[in-house]
Amino acid sequence: MLYHPDKHRDPELKRQAEQLFNLVHEAYEVLSDPQSRAIYDIYGKRGLDVEGWEVVERKRTPAEIREEYERLQREREERRLQQRTNPKGTISVGIDATDLFDRYEEDYEDVVGGGAPHVEINKMHISQSIEAPLTTKDTAILSGSLSTHNGNGGGTINLALRRVTSAKVGPLVFYLAIQQLIIRPYVRAQKEQDLEKQRESSASNIAKKKQEAEAAVLLMQESVRRIIEAEESRMGLIILNAWYGKFVTDNSRKHERAKVIDVTVPLQCLVKDSKLILTEAIKSGLPGFYDPCVGEEKSLKVLYQFRGVMHQVLSGDTEPLRIPKQCKFLGLLHGTGTACVFTLVRSLVFTASK
């Protein structure tokens, strides 16, 4: 409804609304079709190119697509577990093949059964070990072995704790110096180069997303005005300021410039019945948002007013958000009778005395 062209009389706003409405329509077509939605859930927009059939067979059902995705996820988890536990194992086998080479007698082939040489396994050794990281320095190691020779065998099992320490200060100081002067600057520079390449490759897409976000904010103005009027009339939720992007809070990185965008209007537009609820999805996909710092960690900072009191909240990019936050005293008001009032007053007095 917000992006419907018929809702806007201004020619420029109408043009921008048509562009955004086409995106909404495209998204609706994907999500309303079970097979397209399953492809999108697994592969994203890449899977929808050429109708998605380059990566998924056309005859496969959504259930089969999800099953394949879950199988790949399990395989990835197993690989991560193997990398974490660092499993190691060896198997050695001893073979007695003397009969294969020890044929010196001329009448050997005349002996019954002498045509085929006798080869047997006379010993075997199997060992296996796994590691379980406990802390950054401590690792638990579980290992075992099994051996057999000519029918007799035995085995061992061991549990050990390994701690990374340094008995000499000199090598530790040298390592820290190398780490600080060479390794960290190199890693930092490499990371910056990778980010710069990522920004360059996605520059056109970022510019497009920014334009769409700015157009969406313009189209939201009238709706936001009505929402604010309704919220003010009942002392509800008013978004005073909101920013999204990279905030510089570390004193050692004050030279870096914060990369944030103002998202006050888009968040106020999402307020309904004095509540704002955001899911765990990346917030750059919200209407009126875009990614101001591709490849970097982002957060959402919101300053809002509820019941005449100002609050501030900081949320990670993939963290869910629900405001207003529940006051610890509000739950007490749902009781009945004198007990509720007494509990509330006692809590207030206790808080004031503190």
mmCIF file of N, CA, C and O in Angstrom, residues 58-100:
data_model
loop_
_atom_site.group_PDB
_atom_site.id
_atom_site.type_symbol
_atom_site.label_atom_id
_atom_site.label_comp_id
_atom_site.label_asym_id
_atom_site.label_seq_id
_atom_site.Cartn_x
_atom_site.Cartn_y
_atom_site.Cartn_z
ATOM 1 N N ARG A 58 14.383 -29.015 -12.566
ATOM 2 C CA ARG A 58 13.019 -28.507 -12.634
ATOM 3 C C ARG A 58 12.011 -29.441 -11.998
ATOM 4 O O ARG A 58 11.020 -29.016 -11.418
ATOM 5 N N LYS A 59 12.285 -30.754 -12.062
ATOM 6 C CA LYS A 59 11.312 -31.732 -11.563
ATOM 7 C C LYS A 59 11.322 -31.869 -10.052
ATOM 8 O O LYS A 59 10.451 -32.499 -9.477
ATOM 9 N N ARG A 60 12.302 -31.293 -9.370
ATOM 10 C CA ARG A 60 12.412 -31.458 -7.935
ATOM 11 C C ARG A 60 11.363 -30.620 -7.215
ATOM 12 O O ARG A 60 11.093 -29.482 -7.590
ATOM 13 N N THR A 61 10.815 -31.196 -6.178
ATOM 14 C CA THR A 61 9.799 -30.508 -5.393
ATOM 15 C C THR A 61 10.471 -29.652 -4.327
ATOM 16 O O THR A 61 11.651 -29.846 -4.012
ATOM 17 N N PRO A 62 9.718 -28.691 -3.737
ATOM 18 C CA PRO A 62 10.303 -27.892 -2.651
ATOM 19 C C PRO A 62 10.835 -28.744 -1.509
ATOM 20 O O PRO A 62 11.871 -28.428 -0.924
ATOM 21 N N ALA A 63 10.120 -29.827 -1.188
ATOM 22 C CA ALA A 63 10.574 -30.704 -0.102
ATOM 23 C C ALA A 63 11.916 -31.340 -0.453
ATOM 24 O O ALA A 63 12.811 -31.454 0.396
ATOM 25 N N GLU A 64 12.093 -31.763 -1.712
ATOM 26 C CA GLU A 64 13.352 -32.369 -2.147
ATOM 27 C C GLU A 64 14.480 -31.343 -2.143
ATOM 28 O O GLU A 64 15.619 -31.652 -1.791
ATOM 29 N N ILE A 65 14.162 -30.104 -2.526
ATOM 30 C CA ILE A 65 15.169 -29.046 -2.530
ATOM 31 C C ILE A 65 15.640 -28.768 -1.110
ATOM 32 O O ILE A 65 16.837 -28.663 -0.840
ATOM 33 N N ARG A 66 14.682 -28.668 -0.180
ATOM 34 C CA ARG A 66 15.046 -28.418 1.220
ATOM 35 C C ARG A 66 15.838 -29.595 1.794
ATOM 36 O O ARG A 66 16.777 -29.406 2.574
ATOM 37 N N GLU A 67 15.454 -30.823 1.406
ATOM 38 C CA GLU A 67 16.165 -32.004 1.892
ATOM 39 C C GLU A 67 17.620 -31.986 1.419
ATOM 40 O O GLU A 67 18.537 -32.317 2.174
ATOM 41 N N GLU A 68 17.818 -31.596 0.159
ATOM 42 C CA GLU A 68 19.174 -31.506 -0.375
ATOM 43 C C GLU A 68 19.970 -30.434 0.361
ATOM 44 O O GLU A 68 21.148 -30.613 0.692
ATOM 45 N N TYR A 69 19.316 -29.311 0.632
ATOM 46 C CA TYR A 69 19.983 -28.231 1.361
ATOM 47 C C TYR A 69 20.380 -28.672 2.766
ATOM 48 O O TYR A 69 21.491 -28.401 3.232
ATOM 49 N N GLU A 70 19.468 -29.354 3.466
ATOM 50 C CA GLU A 70 19.768 -29.834 4.815
ATOM 51 C C GLU A 70 20.903 -30.858 4.810
ATOM 52 O O GLU A 70 21.725 -30.893 5.729
ATOM 53 N N ARG A 71 20.957 -31.676 3.749
ATOM 54 C CA ARG A 71 22.051 -32.655 3.645
ATOM 55 C C ARG A 71 23.386 -31.935 3.501
ATOM 56 O O ARG A 71 24.383 -32.299 4.154
ATOM 57 N N LEU A 72 23.422 -30.910 2.662
ATOM 58 C CA LEU A 72 24.661 -30.147 2.498
ATOM 59 C C LEU A 72 25.046 -29.437 3.789
ATOM 60 O O LEU A 72 26.225 -29.330 4.123
ATOM 61 N N GLN A 73 24.020 -28.957 4.520
ATOM 62 C CA GLN A 73 24.297 -28.304 5.799
ATOM 63 C C GLN A 73 24.921 -29.287 6.787
ATOM 64 O O GLN A 73 25.865 -28.949 7.509
ATOM 65 N N ARG A 74 24.379 -30.520 6.826
ATOM 66 C CA ARG A 74 24.937 -31.526 7.733
ATOM 67 C C ARG A 74 26.375 -31.856 7.370
ATOM 68 O O ARG A 74 27.233 -32.029 8.249
ATOM 69 N N GLU A 75 26.653 -31.942 6.073
ATOM 70 C CA GLU A 75 28.022 -32.229 5.641
ATOM 71 C C GLU A 75 28.962 -31.104 6.060
ATOM 72 O O GLU A 75 30.099 -31.360 6.495
ATOM 73 N N ARG A 76 28.508 -29.856 5.942
ATOM 74 C CA ARG A 76 29.338 -28.730 6.365
ATOM 75 C C ARG A 76 29.596 -28.774 7.868
ATOM 76 O O ARG A 76 30.701 -28.496 8.334
ATOM 77 N N GLU A 77 28.537 -29.107 8.641
ATOM 78 C CA GLU A 77 28.703 -29.199 10.088
ATOM 79 C C GLU A 77 29.681 -30.309 10.461
ATOM 80 O O GLU A 77 30.485 -30.159 11.377
ATOM 81 N N GLU A 78 29.619 -31.436 9.742
ATOM 82 C CA GLU A 78 30.547 -32.537 10.011
ATOM 83 C C GLU A 78 31.980 -32.125 9.701
ATOM 84 O O GLU A 78 32.913 -32.471 10.438
ATOM 85 N N ARG A 79 32.168 -31.364 8.616
ATOM 86 C CA ARG A 79 33.511 -30.896 8.284
ATOM 87 C C ARG A 79 34.029 -29.927 9.345
ATOM 88 O O ARG A 79 35.201 -29.974 9.723
ATOM 89 N N ARG A 80 33.133 -29.034 9.829
ATOM 90 C CA ARG A 80 33.550 -28.117 10.897
ATOM 91 C C ARG A 80 33.929 -28.884 12.158
ATOM 92 O O ARG A 80 34.903 -28.537 12.836
ATOM 93 N N LEU A 81 33.146 -29.923 12.480
ATOM 94 C CA LEU A 81 33.435 -30.719 13.671
ATOM 95 C C LEU A 81 34.770 -31.429 13.536
ATOM 96 O O LEU A 81 35.555 -31.501 14.489
ATOM 97 N N GLN A 82 35.047 -31.949 12.345
ATOM 98 C CA GLN A 82 36.325 -32.617 12.116
ATOM 99 C C GLN A 82 37.481 -31.640 12.267
ATOM 100 O O GLN A 82 38.528 -31.963 12.841
ATOM 101 N N GLN A 83 37.304 -30.425 11.743
ATOM 102 C CA GLN A 83 38.358 -29.426 11.871
ATOM 103 C C GLN A 83 38.567 -29.036 13.328
ATOM 104 O O GLN A 83 39.683 -28.775 13.764
ATOM 105 N N ARG A 84 37.473 -29.000 14.093
ATOM 106 C CA ARG A 84 37.559 -28.592 15.495
ATOM 107 C C ARG A 84 38.196 -29.685 16.366
ATOM 108 O O ARG A 84 38.994 -29.393 17.246
ATOM 109 N N THR A 85 37.815 -30.940 16.119
ATOM 110 C CA THR A 85 38.336 -32.029 16.945
ATOM 111 C C THR A 85 39.660 -32.571 16.429
ATOM 112 O O THR A 85 40.322 -33.336 17.132
ATOM 113 N N ASN A 86 40.060 -32.215 15.217
ATOM 114 C CA ASN A 86 41.350 -32.619 14.640
ATOM 115 C C ASN A 86 41.576 -34.128 14.771
ATOM 116 O O ASN A 86 42.551 -34.572 15.383
ATOM 117 N N PRO A 87 40.678 -34.950 14.231
ATOM 118 C CA PRO A 87 40.852 -36.400 14.385
ATOM 119 C C PRO A 87 42.049 -36.915 13.586
ATOM 120 O O PRO A 87 42.293 -36.495 12.464
ATOM 121 N N LYS A 88 42.795 -37.833 14.215
ATOM 122 C CA LYS A 88 43.938 -38.449 13.555
ATOM 123 C C LYS A 88 43.886 -39.949 13.786
ATOM 124 O O LYS A 88 43.490 -40.396 14.861
ATOM 125 N N GLY A 89 44.287 -40.706 12.806
ATOM 126 C CA GLY A 89 44.260 -42.156 12.950
ATOM 127 C C GLY A 89 45.216 -42.834 12.000
ATOM 128 O O GLY A 89 45.514 -42.306 10.931
ATOM 129 N N THR A 90 45.724 -43.991 12.415
ATOM 130 C CA THR A 90 46.611 -44.791 11.562
ATOM 131 C C THR A 90 46.226 -46.258 11.661
ATOM 132 O O THR A 90 45.768 -46.727 12.702
ATOM 133 N N ILE A 91 46.386 -46.953 10.575
ATOM 134 C CA ILE A 91 46.167 -48.401 10.533
ATOM 135 C C ILE A 91 47.366 -49.018 9.812
ATOM 136 O O ILE A 91 47.683 -48.636 8.687
ATOM 137 N N SER A 92 48.043 -49.941 10.475
ATOM 138 C CA SER A 92 49.160 -50.637 9.842
ATOM 139 C C SER A 92 48.910 -52.140 9.909
ATOM 140 O O SER A 92 48.407 -52.657 10.905
ATOM 141 N N VAL A 93 49.238 -52.815 8.838
ATOM 142 C CA VAL A 93 48.983 -54.247 8.713
ATOM 143 C C VAL A 93 50.276 -54.950 8.315
ATOM 144 O O VAL A 93 50.984 -54.501 7.402
ATOM 145 N N GLY A 94 50.604 -56.039 9.011
ATOM 146 C CA GLY A 94 51.769 -56.857 8.664
ATOM 147 C C GLY A 94 51.333 -58.120 7.934
ATOM 148 O O GLY A 94 50.447 -58.839 8.390
ATOM 149 N N ILE A 95 51.926 -58.374 6.793
ATOM 150 C CA ILE A 95 51.555 -59.525 5.956
ATOM 151 C C ILE A 95 52.751 -60.476 5.820
ATOM 152 O O ILE A 95 53.864 -60.046 5.484
ATOM 153 N N ASP A 96 52.527 -61.735 6.098
ATOM 154 C CA ASP A 96 53.560 -62.765 5.925
ATOM 155 C C ASP A 96 53.408 -63.363 4.529
ATOM 156 O O ASP A 96 52.476 -64.122 4.254
ATOM 157 N N ALA A 97 54.306 -62.971 3.632
ATOM 158 C CA ALA A 97 54.270 -63.459 2.246
ATOM 159 C C ALA A 97 55.512 -64.288 1.911
ATOM 160 O O ALA A 97 55.965 -64.324 0.758
ATOM 161 N N THR A 98 56.062 -64.957 2.944
ATOM 162 C CA THR A 98 57.264 -65.764 2.724
ATOM 163 C C THR A 98 57.036 -66.838 1.674
ATOM 164 O O THR A 98 57.879 -67.102 0.804
ATOM 165 N N ASP A 99 55.864 -67.442 1.725
ATOM 166 C CA ASP A 99 55.565 -68.543 0.814
ATOM 167 C C ASP A 99 55.518 -68.079 -0.638
ATOM 168 O O ASP A 99 55.659 -68.870 -1.560
ATOM 169 N N LEU A 100 55.317 -66.779 -0.828
ATOM 170 C CA LEU A 100 55.206 -66.256 -2.186
ATOM 171 C C LEU A 100 56.569 -66.232 -2.888
ATOM 172 O O LEU A 100 56.649 -66.353 -4.110
#
